[in-house]
Coordinates of C-alpha atoms in Angstrom, one line a residue:
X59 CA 17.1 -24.3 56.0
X60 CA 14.3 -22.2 55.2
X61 CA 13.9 -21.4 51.3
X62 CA 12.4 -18.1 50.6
X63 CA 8.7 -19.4 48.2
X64 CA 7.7 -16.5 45.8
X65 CA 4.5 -17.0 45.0
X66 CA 2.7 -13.8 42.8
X67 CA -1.0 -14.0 42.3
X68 CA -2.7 -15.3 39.1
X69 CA -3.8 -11.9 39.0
X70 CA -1.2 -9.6 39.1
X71 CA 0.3 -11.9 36.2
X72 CA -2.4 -11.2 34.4
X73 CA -2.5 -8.0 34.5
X74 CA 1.1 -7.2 33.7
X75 CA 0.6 -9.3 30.8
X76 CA -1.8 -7.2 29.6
X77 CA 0.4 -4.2 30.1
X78 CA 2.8 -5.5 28.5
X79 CA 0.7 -7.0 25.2
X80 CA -1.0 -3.2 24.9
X81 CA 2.5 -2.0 24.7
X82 CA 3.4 -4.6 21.8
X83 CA 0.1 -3.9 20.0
X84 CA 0.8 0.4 20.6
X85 CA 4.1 -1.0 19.0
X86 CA 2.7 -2.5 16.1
X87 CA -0.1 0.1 15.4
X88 CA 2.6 2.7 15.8
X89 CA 4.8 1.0 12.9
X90 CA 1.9 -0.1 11.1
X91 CA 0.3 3.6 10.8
X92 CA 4.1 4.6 9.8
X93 CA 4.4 2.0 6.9
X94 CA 0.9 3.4 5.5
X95 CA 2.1 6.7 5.7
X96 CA 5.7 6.1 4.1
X97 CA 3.9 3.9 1.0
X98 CA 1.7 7.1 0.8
X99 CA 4.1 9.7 0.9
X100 CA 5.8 7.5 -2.4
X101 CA 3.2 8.4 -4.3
X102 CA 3.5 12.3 -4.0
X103 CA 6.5 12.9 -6.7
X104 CA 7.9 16.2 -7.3
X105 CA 8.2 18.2 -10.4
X106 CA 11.5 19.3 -11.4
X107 CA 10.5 21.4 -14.1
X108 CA 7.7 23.0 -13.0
X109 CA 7.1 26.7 -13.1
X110 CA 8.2 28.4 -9.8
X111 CA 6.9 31.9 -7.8
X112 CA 9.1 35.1 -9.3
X113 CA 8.5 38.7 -7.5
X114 CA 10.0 41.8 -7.6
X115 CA 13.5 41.5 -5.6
X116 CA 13.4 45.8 -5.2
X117 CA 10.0 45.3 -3.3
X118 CA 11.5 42.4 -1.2
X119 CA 14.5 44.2 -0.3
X120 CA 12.4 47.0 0.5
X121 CA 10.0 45.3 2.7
X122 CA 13.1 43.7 4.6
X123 CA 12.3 40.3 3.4
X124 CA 8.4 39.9 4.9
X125 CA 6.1 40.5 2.2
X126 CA 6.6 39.2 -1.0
X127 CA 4.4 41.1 -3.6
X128 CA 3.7 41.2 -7.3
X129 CA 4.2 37.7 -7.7
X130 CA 3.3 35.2 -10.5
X131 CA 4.6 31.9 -11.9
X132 CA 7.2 31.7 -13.9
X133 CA 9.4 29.5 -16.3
X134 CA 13.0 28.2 -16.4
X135 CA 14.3 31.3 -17.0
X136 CA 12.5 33.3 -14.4
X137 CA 12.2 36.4 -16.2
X138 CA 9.3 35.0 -18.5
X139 CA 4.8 34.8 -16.7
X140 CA 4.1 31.2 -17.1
X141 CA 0.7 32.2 -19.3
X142 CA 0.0 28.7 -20.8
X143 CA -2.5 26.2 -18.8
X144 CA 0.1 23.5 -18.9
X145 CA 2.2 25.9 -16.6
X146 CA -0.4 26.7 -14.3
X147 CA -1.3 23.4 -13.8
X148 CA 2.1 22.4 -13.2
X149 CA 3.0 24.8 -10.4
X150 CA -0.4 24.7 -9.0
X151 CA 0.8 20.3 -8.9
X152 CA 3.7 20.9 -7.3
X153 CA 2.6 23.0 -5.0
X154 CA -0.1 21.2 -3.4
X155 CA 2.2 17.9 -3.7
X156 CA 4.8 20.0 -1.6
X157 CA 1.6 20.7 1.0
X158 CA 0.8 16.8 1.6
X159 CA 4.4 15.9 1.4
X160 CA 5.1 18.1 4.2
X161 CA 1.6 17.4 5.9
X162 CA 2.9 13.5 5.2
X163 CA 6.0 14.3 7.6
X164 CA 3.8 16.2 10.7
X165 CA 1.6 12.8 10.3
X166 CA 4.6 10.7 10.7
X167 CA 6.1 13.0 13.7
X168 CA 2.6 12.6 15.5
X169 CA 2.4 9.4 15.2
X170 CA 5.9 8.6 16.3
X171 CA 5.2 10.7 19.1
X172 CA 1.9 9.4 20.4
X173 CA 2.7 5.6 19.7
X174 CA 6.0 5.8 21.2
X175 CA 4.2 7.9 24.6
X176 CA 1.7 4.9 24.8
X177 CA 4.0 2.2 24.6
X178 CA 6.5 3.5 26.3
X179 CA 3.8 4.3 29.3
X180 CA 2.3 0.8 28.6
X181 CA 5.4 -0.9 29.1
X182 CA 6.7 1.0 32.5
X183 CA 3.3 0.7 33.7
X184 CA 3.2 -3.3 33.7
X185 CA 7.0 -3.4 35.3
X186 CA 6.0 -0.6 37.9
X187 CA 2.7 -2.9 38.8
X188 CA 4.8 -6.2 38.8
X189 CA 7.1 -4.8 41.0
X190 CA 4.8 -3.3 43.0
X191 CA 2.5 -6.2 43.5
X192 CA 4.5 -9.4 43.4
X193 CA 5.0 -10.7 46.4

């Protein structure tokens, strides 16, 4: 009875077990890089109160909803030009927070994106040269 003796080289073990370690570290970067961005993305706190963007709704209407002109910050009410600093400040805050906060989220997509592609790629490349090379 003949038994059937697989024997793989020291070298192509090797070698898959690097692909296959670079696809745990791409891993851990990947969820690493997305940890960093979520405890960043904790700090940017939005402003409830803050003054917002009023505009003429005739010149809206009339420029079928493309071009928003005359507009300034307002208060709570809407009807009311935020004219104190305090206001300014506020809406020009929440503004920019609302920027990184959305620049936060096309990080996070990126990153998801790229990390996933490498160790996704990492990993099906080690199985594709085990089974390619065992013997």
């Amino acid at each position: 009875m003949a038994t059937k003796n697989n024997k793989t080289s020291a070298r192509v073990m090797i070698n898959t077990g690097l692909f296959i370690l670079m696809a745990i570290a791409f891993a851990a970067m990947t969820f690493c890089g997305i940890n960093k961005l979520d405890m960043s993305r904790r700090n940017l706190v939005g402003i409830s109160d803050a003054p917002a963007l009023c505009y003429d709704e005739e010149l809206y209407k009339k420029n079928n909803g493309t071009v928003i002109q005359d507009t300034y910050p307002c208060v709570e009410n809407g009807t009311e030009e935020a004219t104190s600093q305090r206001d300014h400040t506020m809406f020009l805050y929440d503004k920019i927070n609302f920027t990184a906060t959305v620049n936060s989220q096309q990080n996070d997509i990126l990153l998801i994106t790229i990390g996933s592609m490498m160790t996704i790629a990492s990993f099906v490349g080690g199985i594709i040269y085990w089974n390619h090379n065992r013997k």
